[in-house]
């Protein structure tokens, strides 16, 4: 059942490309416009949506954070991302024009289920992004957009994260289409770029895994790791930190690169591993340069720096001790490749430490209690 892989996690990381490809399948009409046939909510209702609130936990919440950057940019409506277990306790502002998007791999996470029930009681529509057909969360939602990642067995979520981002992006592009906030050509261009992602993810799996494993060997004794990123790299950093703590039991913190000087830089001492998600070097704009200067700052304090960067980025090459390369792609799509070496890193570190990669201690695959 592991298909020859040493663990389910290994198998599932190698299914990252197909999770993306399959989640894109069947979402278009003959003209190439986005058609979310399975979502039985009228176009008219979608047109009236003026706010999105994503409710989710853990990895799924980081997929929501990534989607926030894209959807706000494309649709020009506010997107809030709330941990499902916090949501109900703060009297959230919900109207019939609010779309609540519940993201869940298992579809059985009680915290997320309770959040969506609360949203529906307040008169908001709930759309589930879910990987498990017929599970509780889609059953209790007004609509569902299934991710087609295939069953995820390993406790740590990997391929589902990529599929969640793709599904949320399809929702965003669909909203842009019905609300007319983007031209059809622009939408098609992004869809084309999304369709090109599985091959780029495959490239990372084929050509960066050795590099990741070497880094894991070198760093397996480290007591803690820091992860930092900016813009969509920020939730990717959070996700990389979560994977490493849950699988390899390494103390990690993920944070926004701009926060460094507001506190976390005090943690940096000689040899501290710091993983930095570097945005596209194309044009070497402020976003890229700011993150590079973050690498310089931690390096000046003795950090061992690991960058995830675009192939050929001269600054990453110059300032980072180790680089995991990604093929060039638009910034908003880069989380789909950048998370892959971080998934591998967590898995390799756990394996080197002799831990059970698929079943980390204290954790269950779906958390069906509040
Ligand atoms: C992390 C992980 C958890 C889940 C979270 C939500 O690897 O597996 O953080 O992402 O418990 O689970 P679902 O998506 O099933 O609602």
mmCIF file of C-alpha atoms and ligand atoms in Angstrom:
data_model
loop_
_atom_site.group_PDB
_atom_site.id
_atom_site.type_symbol
_atom_site.label_atom_id
_atom_site.label_comp_id
_atom_site.label_asym_id
_atom_site.label_seq_id
_atom_site.Cartn_x
_atom_site.Cartn_y
_atom_site.Cartn_z
ATOM 1 C CA UNK A 1 0.000 0.000 0.000
ATOM 2 C CA UNK A 2 3.031 2.248 0.431
ATOM 3 C CA UNK A 3 3.785 1.511 -3.216
ATOM 4 C CA UNK A 4 7.417 0.722 -2.506
ATOM 5 C CA UNK A 5 8.082 3.866 -0.465
ATOM 6 C CA UNK A 6 9.594 3.496 3.011
ATOM 7 C CA UNK A 7 6.771 5.517 4.562
ATOM 8 C CA UNK A 8 3.393 6.971 3.692
ATOM 9 C CA UNK A 9 4.833 10.423 4.173
ATOM 10 C CA UNK A 10 7.487 9.714 1.562
ATOM 11 C CA UNK A 11 4.865 8.372 -0.831
ATOM 12 C CA UNK A 12 2.557 11.315 -0.229
ATOM 13 C CA UNK A 13 5.248 13.947 -0.724
ATOM 14 C CA UNK A 14 5.976 12.284 -4.058
ATOM 15 C CA UNK A 15 2.295 12.691 -4.878
ATOM 16 C CA UNK A 16 2.529 16.482 -4.515
ATOM 17 C CA UNK A 17 2.631 16.958 -8.320
ATOM 18 C CA UNK A 18 -0.437 14.806 -8.976
ATOM 19 C CA UNK A 19 -2.347 16.397 -6.071
ATOM 20 C CA UNK A 20 -1.968 19.741 -7.840
ATOM 21 C CA UNK A 21 -2.714 18.389 -11.314
ATOM 22 C CA UNK A 22 -5.771 16.415 -10.192
ATOM 23 C CA UNK A 23 -7.220 19.293 -8.202
ATOM 24 C CA UNK A 24 -7.160 21.406 -11.368
ATOM 25 C CA UNK A 25 -8.997 18.773 -13.408
ATOM 26 C CA UNK A 26 -12.585 19.321 -14.459
ATOM 27 C CA UNK A 27 -12.862 22.924 -13.295
ATOM 28 C CA UNK A 28 -13.232 24.480 -16.749
ATOM 29 C CA UNK A 29 -15.968 24.729 -19.383
ATOM 30 C CA UNK A 30 -15.488 24.232 -23.127
ATOM 31 C CA UNK A 31 -14.473 27.894 -23.539
ATOM 32 C CA UNK A 32 -11.772 27.556 -20.902
ATOM 33 C CA UNK A 33 -13.642 29.669 -18.337
ATOM 34 C CA UNK A 34 -13.703 28.447 -14.772
ATOM 35 C CA UNK A 35 -16.803 26.405 -14.039
ATOM 36 C CA UNK A 36 -17.132 25.100 -10.502
ATOM 37 C CA UNK A 37 -20.006 22.773 -11.362
ATOM 38 C CA UNK A 38 -19.905 20.917 -8.097
ATOM 39 C CA UNK A 39 -20.418 24.150 -6.156
ATOM 40 C CA UNK A 40 -24.154 24.637 -6.039
ATOM 41 C CA UNK A 41 -24.212 28.309 -5.128
ATOM 42 C CA UNK A 42 -25.704 30.753 -7.643
ATOM 43 C CA UNK A 43 -23.378 33.054 -9.507
ATOM 44 C CA UNK A 44 -25.546 35.896 -8.224
ATOM 45 C CA UNK A 45 -24.740 34.945 -4.642
ATOM 46 C CA UNK A 46 -21.025 34.786 -5.406
ATOM 47 C CA UNK A 47 -21.245 38.231 -6.971
ATOM 48 C CA UNK A 48 -22.681 39.620 -3.730
ATOM 49 C CA UNK A 49 -19.923 38.255 -1.494
ATOM 50 C CA UNK A 50 -18.035 41.138 0.112
ATOM 51 C CA UNK A 51 -15.826 39.294 2.582
ATOM 52 C CA UNK A 52 -14.275 35.872 3.001
ATOM 53 C CA UNK A 53 -13.370 34.308 6.306
ATOM 54 C CA UNK A 54 -11.268 31.159 6.149
ATOM 55 C CA UNK A 55 -11.625 28.879 9.162
ATOM 56 C CA UNK A 56 -9.170 26.013 9.544
ATOM 57 C CA UNK A 57 -6.549 24.495 11.832
ATOM 58 C CA UNK A 58 -2.861 23.744 11.474
ATOM 59 C CA UNK A 59 -1.609 23.132 7.974
ATOM 60 C CA UNK A 60 -5.013 23.905 6.461
ATOM 61 C CA UNK A 61 -4.901 27.353 8.089
ATOM 62 C CA UNK A 62 -1.549 28.031 6.399
ATOM 63 C CA UNK A 63 -3.093 27.106 3.047
ATOM 64 C CA UNK A 64 -5.755 29.713 3.923
ATOM 65 C CA UNK A 65 -3.084 32.298 4.697
ATOM 66 C CA UNK A 66 -1.465 31.697 1.316
ATOM 67 C CA UNK A 67 -4.853 32.048 -0.375
ATOM 68 C CA UNK A 68 -5.485 35.361 1.371
ATOM 69 C CA UNK A 69 -2.609 37.001 -0.529
ATOM 70 C CA UNK A 70 -3.914 35.748 -3.871
ATOM 71 C CA UNK A 71 -7.640 36.291 -3.367
ATOM 72 C CA UNK A 72 -7.308 39.820 -1.993
ATOM 73 C CA UNK A 73 -5.088 40.691 -4.943
ATOM 74 C CA UNK A 74 -7.394 39.150 -7.542
ATOM 75 C CA UNK A 75 -10.854 39.831 -6.140
ATOM 76 C CA UNK A 76 -10.289 42.981 -4.083
ATOM 77 C CA UNK A 77 -12.375 41.817 -1.137
ATOM 78 C CA UNK A 78 -11.002 41.319 2.367
ATOM 79 C CA UNK A 79 -10.015 37.789 3.343
ATOM 80 C CA UNK A 80 -9.558 36.966 7.006
ATOM 81 C CA UNK A 81 -7.971 33.741 8.143
ATOM 82 C CA UNK A 82 -8.997 32.542 11.541
ATOM 83 C CA UNK A 83 -7.989 29.471 13.500
ATOM 84 C CA UNK A 84 -11.284 27.604 13.772
ATOM 85 C CA UNK A 85 -10.976 27.129 17.529
ATOM 86 C CA UNK A 86 -10.543 30.862 18.105
ATOM 87 C CA UNK A 87 -13.271 31.929 15.710
ATOM 88 C CA UNK A 88 -16.340 31.310 17.842
ATOM 89 C CA UNK A 89 -14.905 32.965 20.892
ATOM 90 C CA UNK A 90 -14.582 36.444 19.498
ATOM 91 C CA UNK A 91 -18.041 37.353 18.232
ATOM 92 C CA UNK A 92 -16.989 37.469 14.559
ATOM 93 C CA UNK A 93 -18.778 39.827 12.175
ATOM 94 C CA UNK A 94 -20.751 37.622 9.828
ATOM 95 C CA UNK A 95 -23.444 38.642 7.356
ATOM 96 C CA UNK A 96 -25.256 36.931 4.493
ATOM 97 C CA UNK A 97 -22.654 38.505 2.219
ATOM 98 C CA UNK A 98 -19.793 36.830 4.049
ATOM 99 C CA UNK A 99 -18.483 33.599 2.561
ATOM 100 C CA UNK A 100 -16.924 31.348 5.166
ATOM 101 C CA UNK A 101 -14.447 28.905 3.658
ATOM 102 C CA UNK A 102 -13.740 25.888 5.855
ATOM 103 C CA UNK A 103 -10.544 24.122 4.806
ATOM 104 C CA UNK A 104 -9.962 20.581 6.038
ATOM 105 C CA UNK A 105 -8.177 17.531 4.710
ATOM 106 C CA UNK A 106 -10.082 15.016 6.835
ATOM 107 C CA UNK A 107 -13.401 16.814 6.924
ATOM 108 C CA UNK A 108 -13.754 15.637 10.517
ATOM 109 C CA UNK A 109 -11.865 18.278 12.500
ATOM 110 C CA UNK A 110 -14.246 19.165 15.308
ATOM 111 C CA UNK A 111 -12.908 22.697 15.796
ATOM 112 C CA UNK A 112 -13.525 23.490 12.134
ATOM 113 C CA UNK A 113 -16.930 21.838 12.177
ATOM 114 C CA UNK A 114 -18.014 23.894 15.207
ATOM 115 C CA UNK A 115 -16.786 27.090 13.526
ATOM 116 C CA UNK A 116 -18.806 26.422 10.389
ATOM 117 C CA UNK A 117 -21.913 25.621 12.394
ATOM 118 C CA UNK A 118 -21.526 28.947 14.141
ATOM 119 C CA UNK A 119 -21.135 30.755 10.794
ATOM 120 C CA UNK A 120 -24.266 29.145 9.372
ATOM 121 C CA UNK A 121 -26.249 30.049 12.476
ATOM 122 C CA UNK A 122 -25.294 33.669 11.819
ATOM 123 C CA UNK A 123 -26.631 33.453 8.257
ATOM 124 C CA UNK A 124 -23.355 33.188 6.359
ATOM 125 C CA UNK A 125 -22.766 30.728 3.551
ATOM 126 C CA UNK A 126 -20.128 28.114 4.100
ATOM 127 C CA UNK A 127 -18.028 26.553 1.373
ATOM 128 C CA UNK A 128 -15.845 23.617 2.341
ATOM 129 C CA UNK A 129 -12.509 22.832 0.726
ATOM 130 C CA UNK A 130 -12.070 19.214 1.666
ATOM 131 C CA UNK A 131 -10.178 16.091 0.661
ATOM 132 C CA UNK A 132 -12.572 13.476 2.027
ATOM 133 C CA UNK A 133 -15.769 12.715 0.147
ATOM 134 C CA UNK A 134 -18.862 12.605 2.303
ATOM 135 C CA UNK A 135 -17.157 13.620 5.549
ATOM 136 C CA UNK A 136 -18.865 15.821 8.162
ATOM 137 C CA UNK A 137 -17.511 19.225 7.113
ATOM 138 C CA UNK A 138 -18.689 19.084 3.481
ATOM 139 C CA UNK A 139 -21.952 17.456 4.588
ATOM 140 C CA UNK A 140 -22.752 20.386 6.821
ATOM 141 C CA UNK A 141 -21.591 23.086 4.386
ATOM 142 C CA UNK A 142 -23.639 24.903 1.732
ATOM 143 C CA UNK A 143 -21.160 23.873 -0.934
ATOM 144 C CA UNK A 144 -17.966 21.929 -1.345
ATOM 145 C CA UNK A 145 -14.940 22.144 -3.549
ATOM 146 C CA UNK A 146 -13.096 18.838 -3.239
ATOM 147 C CA UNK A 147 -9.343 18.645 -3.340
ATOM 148 C CA UNK A 148 -8.217 15.607 -5.287
ATOM 149 C CA UNK A 149 -5.054 14.769 -3.390
ATOM 150 C CA UNK A 150 -6.092 11.150 -2.821
ATOM 151 C CA UNK A 151 -6.144 9.569 0.645
ATOM 152 C CA UNK A 152 -3.601 11.021 3.048
ATOM 153 C CA UNK A 153 -2.469 8.445 5.593
ATOM 154 C CA UNK A 154 0.649 9.934 7.213
ATOM 155 C CA UNK A 155 -0.288 12.109 10.176
ATOM 156 C CA UNK A 156 1.678 15.063 8.817
ATOM 157 C CA UNK A 157 -0.268 16.739 6.058
ATOM 158 C CA UNK A 158 1.738 17.206 2.859
ATOM 159 C CA UNK A 159 0.092 16.772 -0.531
ATOM 160 C CA UNK A 160 -3.250 17.966 0.870
ATOM 161 C CA UNK A 161 -1.674 21.361 1.636
ATOM 162 C CA UNK A 162 -0.800 21.885 -2.030
ATOM 163 C CA UNK A 163 -4.236 20.739 -3.148
ATOM 164 C CA UNK A 164 -5.890 23.116 -0.656
ATOM 165 C CA UNK A 165 -3.963 26.055 -2.088
ATOM 166 C CA UNK A 166 -4.972 25.088 -5.626
ATOM 167 C CA UNK A 167 -8.655 24.728 -4.695
ATOM 168 C CA UNK A 168 -8.660 28.062 -2.863
ATOM 169 C CA UNK A 169 -6.975 29.672 -5.880
ATOM 170 C CA UNK A 170 -9.648 28.237 -8.182
ATOM 171 C CA UNK A 171 -12.277 29.746 -5.901
ATOM 172 C CA UNK A 172 -10.452 33.096 -6.012
ATOM 173 C CA UNK A 173 -10.159 33.059 -9.792
ATOM 174 C CA UNK A 174 -13.805 32.066 -10.086
ATOM 175 C CA UNK A 175 -14.830 34.998 -7.892
ATOM 176 C CA UNK A 176 -12.661 37.306 -10.003
ATOM 177 C CA UNK A 177 -14.410 35.959 -13.096
ATOM 178 C CA UNK A 178 -17.968 36.439 -11.822
ATOM 179 C CA UNK A 179 -17.220 39.791 -10.198
ATOM 180 C CA UNK A 180 -15.259 41.006 -13.229
ATOM 181 C CA UNK A 181 -12.238 42.079 -11.200
ATOM 182 C CA UNK A 182 -9.884 40.462 -13.726
ATOM 183 C CA UNK A 183 -9.878 40.113 -17.499
ATOM 184 C CA UNK A 184 -10.559 36.651 -18.881
ATOM 185 C CA UNK A 185 -7.075 36.671 -20.424
ATOM 186 C CA UNK A 186 -5.422 37.333 -17.094
ATOM 187 C CA UNK A 187 -7.347 34.486 -15.503
ATOM 188 C CA UNK A 188 -6.353 32.157 -18.319
ATOM 189 C CA UNK A 189 -2.741 33.140 -17.960
ATOM 190 C CA UNK A 190 -2.752 32.249 -14.262
ATOM 191 C CA UNK A 191 -4.560 28.985 -14.955
ATOM 192 C CA UNK A 192 -1.841 28.183 -17.510
ATOM 193 C CA UNK A 193 0.808 28.933 -14.885
ATOM 194 C CA UNK A 194 -1.000 26.718 -12.368
ATOM 195 C CA UNK A 195 -1.056 23.886 -14.894
ATOM 196 C CA UNK A 196 2.707 24.232 -15.258
ATOM 197 C CA UNK A 197 3.287 23.750 -11.502
ATOM 198 C CA UNK A 198 3.219 19.934 -11.280
ATOM 199 C CA UNK A 199 6.289 19.699 -13.540
ATOM 200 C CA UNK A 200 8.104 22.287 -11.405
ATOM 201 C CA UNK A 201 7.269 20.412 -8.215
ATOM 202 C CA UNK A 202 8.514 17.229 -9.860
ATOM 203 C CA UNK A 203 11.759 19.002 -10.712
ATOM 204 C CA UNK A 204 12.287 19.820 -7.029
ATOM 205 C CA UNK A 205 11.627 16.192 -6.056
ATOM 206 C CA UNK A 206 14.006 14.930 -8.735
ATOM 207 C CA UNK A 207 16.814 17.416 -8.323
ATOM 208 C CA UNK A 208 16.787 18.808 -4.795
ATOM 209 C CA UNK A 209 16.094 15.788 -2.602
ATOM 210 C CA UNK A 210 19.794 14.889 -2.242
ATOM 211 C CA UNK A 211 20.666 18.408 -1.231
ATOM 212 C CA UNK A 212 17.875 18.371 1.362
ATOM 213 C CA UNK A 213 19.040 15.039 2.749
ATOM 214 C CA UNK A 214 22.597 16.277 3.121
ATOM 215 C CA UNK A 215 21.346 19.321 4.991
ATOM 216 C CA UNK A 216 19.198 17.097 7.216
ATOM 217 C CA UNK A 217 22.245 14.970 8.099
ATOM 218 C CA UNK A 218 24.256 17.999 8.888
ATOM 219 C CA UNK A 219 21.544 19.580 11.027
ATOM 220 C CA UNK A 220 19.894 16.600 12.671
ATOM 221 C CA UNK A 221 21.567 17.399 15.975
ATOM 222 C CA UNK A 222 20.267 20.982 16.082
ATOM 223 C CA UNK A 223 18.077 21.735 19.097
ATOM 224 C CA UNK A 224 15.989 24.364 17.362
ATOM 225 C CA UNK A 225 15.259 25.854 13.959
ATOM 226 C CA UNK A 226 13.894 29.195 12.860
ATOM 227 C CA UNK A 227 11.903 29.669 9.649
ATOM 228 C CA UNK A 228 11.214 33.015 8.101
ATOM 229 C CA UNK A 229 9.431 34.338 5.066
ATOM 230 C CA UNK A 230 7.632 37.375 3.777
ATOM 231 C CA UNK A 231 4.373 37.702 1.811
ATOM 232 C CA UNK A 232 3.333 34.163 0.725
ATOM 233 C CA UNK A 233 6.671 32.955 2.060
ATOM 234 C CA UNK A 234 5.419 33.722 5.567
ATOM 235 C CA UNK A 235 2.772 30.968 5.727
ATOM 236 C CA UNK A 236 5.251 28.649 3.980
ATOM 237 C CA UNK A 237 7.705 29.348 6.804
ATOM 238 C CA UNK A 238 4.969 28.582 9.350
ATOM 239 C CA UNK A 239 4.191 25.331 7.573
ATOM 240 C CA UNK A 240 7.864 24.308 7.371
ATOM 241 C CA UNK A 241 8.212 24.981 11.099
ATOM 242 C CA UNK A 242 5.086 22.938 11.904
ATOM 243 C CA UNK A 243 6.273 19.943 9.854
ATOM 244 C CA UNK A 244 9.651 19.865 11.567
ATOM 245 C CA UNK A 245 8.231 20.116 15.068
ATOM 246 C CA UNK A 246 5.544 17.489 14.587
ATOM 247 C CA UNK A 247 7.665 14.885 12.811
ATOM 248 C CA UNK A 248 11.228 15.427 14.081
ATOM 249 C CA UNK A 249 10.322 16.904 17.502
ATOM 250 C CA UNK A 250 12.631 19.833 16.909
ATOM 251 C CA UNK A 251 11.744 23.116 18.538
ATOM 252 C CA UNK A 252 10.868 25.490 15.723
ATOM 253 C CA UNK A 253 9.465 28.927 15.246
ATOM 254 C CA UNK A 254 8.176 30.305 11.983
ATOM 255 C CA UNK A 255 7.671 34.006 11.630
ATOM 256 C CA UNK A 256 7.382 36.897 9.214
ATOM 257 C CA UNK A 257 10.834 38.037 8.146
ATOM 258 C CA UNK A 258 10.012 41.641 9.034
ATOM 259 C CA UNK A 259 9.494 40.605 12.660
ATOM 260 C CA UNK A 260 13.142 39.632 13.094
ATOM 261 C CA UNK A 261 14.173 42.970 14.481
ATOM 262 C CA UNK A 262 11.098 43.136 16.712
ATOM 263 C CA UNK A 263 12.245 40.230 18.829
ATOM 264 C CA UNK A 264 13.112 36.868 17.288
ATOM 265 C CA UNK A 265 16.614 37.929 16.243
ATOM 266 C CA UNK A 266 17.541 37.656 19.922
ATOM 267 C CA UNK A 267 17.267 33.869 19.499
ATOM 268 C CA UNK A 268 19.987 33.743 16.866
ATOM 269 C CA UNK A 269 23.299 32.446 18.132
ATOM 270 C CA UNK A 270 26.300 30.734 16.591
ATOM 271 C CA UNK A 271 25.211 27.793 14.449
ATOM 272 C CA UNK A 272 21.441 28.324 14.798
ATOM 273 C CA UNK A 273 19.792 26.934 11.646
ATOM 274 C CA UNK A 274 17.584 29.554 9.970
ATOM 275 C CA UNK A 275 15.505 28.580 6.944
ATOM 276 C CA UNK A 276 14.552 31.499 4.735
ATOM 277 C CA UNK A 277 11.975 31.465 1.938
ATOM 278 C CA UNK A 278 13.363 33.840 -0.672
ATOM 279 C CA UNK A 279 10.890 35.386 -3.149
ATOM 280 C CA UNK A 280 11.555 35.417 -6.872
ATOM 281 C CA UNK A 281 14.797 37.135 -7.794
ATOM 282 C CA UNK A 282 13.318 38.168 -11.118
ATOM 283 C CA UNK A 283 13.849 41.922 -11.160
ATOM 284 C CA UNK A 284 15.290 41.653 -7.632
ATOM 285 C CA UNK A 285 12.510 43.869 -6.312
ATOM 286 C CA UNK A 286 12.032 45.152 -2.766
ATOM 287 C CA UNK A 287 10.299 41.977 -1.646
ATOM 288 C CA UNK A 288 13.292 39.906 -2.695
ATOM 289 C CA UNK A 289 15.876 42.356 -1.397
ATOM 290 C CA UNK A 290 14.210 42.700 2.010
ATOM 291 C CA UNK A 291 14.287 38.959 2.532
ATOM 292 C CA UNK A 292 17.906 38.761 1.408
ATOM 293 C CA UNK A 293 18.821 41.417 3.945
ATOM 294 C CA UNK A 294 17.117 39.239 6.575
ATOM 295 C CA UNK A 295 19.558 36.457 5.640
ATOM 296 C CA UNK A 296 22.460 38.859 5.977
ATOM 297 C CA UNK A 297 21.270 39.949 9.418
ATOM 298 C CA UNK A 298 20.994 36.470 10.866
ATOM 299 C CA UNK A 299 24.204 35.370 9.207
ATOM 300 C CA UNK A 300 26.062 38.271 10.750
ATOM 301 C CA UNK A 301 25.011 36.794 14.104
ATOM 302 C CA UNK A 302 26.388 33.372 13.322
ATOM 303 C CA UNK A 303 23.265 31.618 11.960
ATOM 304 C CA UNK A 304 23.599 28.665 9.612
ATOM 305 C CA UNK A 305 21.341 29.793 6.783
ATOM 306 C CA UNK A 306 19.297 27.607 4.475
ATOM 307 C CA UNK A 307 17.529 29.411 1.645
ATOM 308 C CA UNK A 308 14.721 28.216 -0.587
ATOM 309 C CA UNK A 309 15.298 30.355 -3.671
ATOM 310 C CA UNK A 310 14.763 30.682 -7.391
ATOM 311 C CA UNK A 311 17.254 28.868 -9.577
ATOM 312 C CA UNK A 312 20.230 31.074 -10.263
ATOM 313 C CA UNK A 313 19.404 33.707 -7.619
ATOM 314 C CA UNK A 314 22.866 35.271 -7.163
ATOM 315 C CA UNK A 315 22.044 36.762 -3.764
ATOM 316 C CA UNK A 316 20.863 33.464 -2.294
ATOM 317 C CA UNK A 317 24.014 31.852 -3.645
ATOM 318 C CA UNK A 318 26.150 34.534 -2.039
ATOM 319 C CA UNK A 319 24.573 34.793 1.393
ATOM 320 C CA UNK A 320 23.085 31.398 2.234
ATOM 321 C CA UNK A 321 25.121 28.427 3.488
ATOM 322 C CA UNK A 322 22.796 25.978 1.726
ATOM 323 C CA UNK A 323 20.258 26.632 -1.015
ATOM 324 C CA UNK A 324 17.300 24.487 -2.041
ATOM 325 C CA UNK A 325 16.473 25.639 -5.556
ATOM 326 C CA UNK A 326 13.054 26.140 -7.107
ATOM 327 C CA UNK A 327 12.296 26.651 -10.810
ATOM 328 C CA UNK A 328 11.167 30.190 -11.634
ATOM 329 C CA UNK A 329 7.445 30.780 -11.133
ATOM 330 C CA UNK A 330 5.128 33.683 -10.248
ATOM 331 C CA UNK A 331 5.362 34.727 -6.594
ATOM 332 C CA UNK A 332 1.768 33.821 -5.780
ATOM 333 C CA UNK A 333 2.331 30.265 -7.007
ATOM 334 C CA UNK A 334 5.718 29.761 -5.365
ATOM 335 C CA UNK A 335 4.333 28.187 -2.132
ATOM 336 C CA UNK A 336 3.432 25.129 -4.211
ATOM 337 C CA UNK A 337 7.113 24.465 -4.836
ATOM 338 C CA UNK A 338 8.711 26.076 -1.785
ATOM 339 C CA UNK A 339 6.966 23.846 0.714
ATOM 340 C CA UNK A 340 8.267 20.670 -0.959
ATOM 341 C CA UNK A 341 11.892 20.789 0.284
ATOM 342 C CA UNK A 342 10.565 21.676 3.752
ATOM 343 C CA UNK A 343 8.363 18.575 3.756
ATOM 344 C CA UNK A 344 11.389 16.510 2.713
ATOM 345 C CA UNK A 345 13.566 18.162 5.345
ATOM 346 C CA UNK A 346 11.165 17.267 8.164
ATOM 347 C CA UNK A 347 10.861 13.704 6.905
ATOM 348 C CA UNK A 348 14.619 13.240 6.496
ATOM 349 C CA UNK A 349 15.348 14.673 9.933
ATOM 350 C CA UNK A 350 12.813 12.334 11.525
ATOM 351 C CA UNK A 351 14.232 9.350 9.661
ATOM 352 C CA UNK A 352 17.785 10.191 10.674
ATOM 353 C CA UNK A 353 16.638 10.406 14.283
ATOM 354 C CA UNK A 354 15.006 6.991 13.922
ATOM 355 C CA UNK A 355 11.488 8.292 14.553
ATOM 356 C CA UNK A 356 8.211 6.953 13.189
ATOM 357 C CA UNK A 357 7.654 9.355 10.307
ATOM 358 C CA UNK A 358 4.024 8.414 9.708
ATOM 359 C CA UNK A 359 2.867 8.347 13.316
ATOM 360 C CA UNK A 360 4.458 11.033 15.433
ATOM 361 C CA UNK A 361 3.861 10.800 19.165
ATOM 362 C CA UNK A 362 0.826 12.472 20.730
ATOM 363 C CA UNK A 363 -0.865 13.223 17.398
ATOM 364 C CA UNK A 364 -3.864 11.782 15.551
ATOM 365 C CA UNK A 365 -4.619 12.143 11.862
ATOM 366 C CA UNK A 366 -7.959 13.756 12.469
ATOM 367 C CA UNK A 367 -8.754 15.647 15.607
ATOM 368 C CA UNK A 368 -12.375 14.837 16.309
ATOM 369 C CA UNK A 369 -12.496 16.429 19.738
ATOM 370 C CA UNK A 370 -12.613 20.127 20.557
HETATM 371 C C1 LIG B 1 -0.132 19.133 10.241
HETATM 372 C C2 LIG B 1 -1.426 18.544 10.426
HETATM 373 C C3 LIG B 1 -2.467 19.286 11.209
HETATM 374 C C4 LIG B 1 -3.755 19.379 10.377
HETATM 375 C C5 LIG B 1 -4.895 19.998 11.201
HETATM 376 C C6 LIG B 1 -6.152 20.159 10.378
HETATM 377 O O1 LIG B 1 0.707 18.318 9.481
HETATM 378 O O2 LIG B 1 -1.681 17.476 9.933
HETATM 379 O O3 LIG B 1 -2.031 20.550 11.568
HETATM 380 O O4 LIG B 1 -3.484 20.143 9.240
HETATM 381 O O5 LIG B 1 -5.171 19.173 12.306
HETATM 382 O O6 LIG B 1 -6.608 18.918 9.900
HETATM 383 P P1 LIG B 1 -7.706 18.849 8.772
HETATM 384 O O7 LIG B 1 -7.131 19.449 7.539
HETATM 385 O O8 LIG B 1 -8.008 17.398 8.607
HETATM 386 O O9 LIG B 1 -8.894 19.637 9.248
#
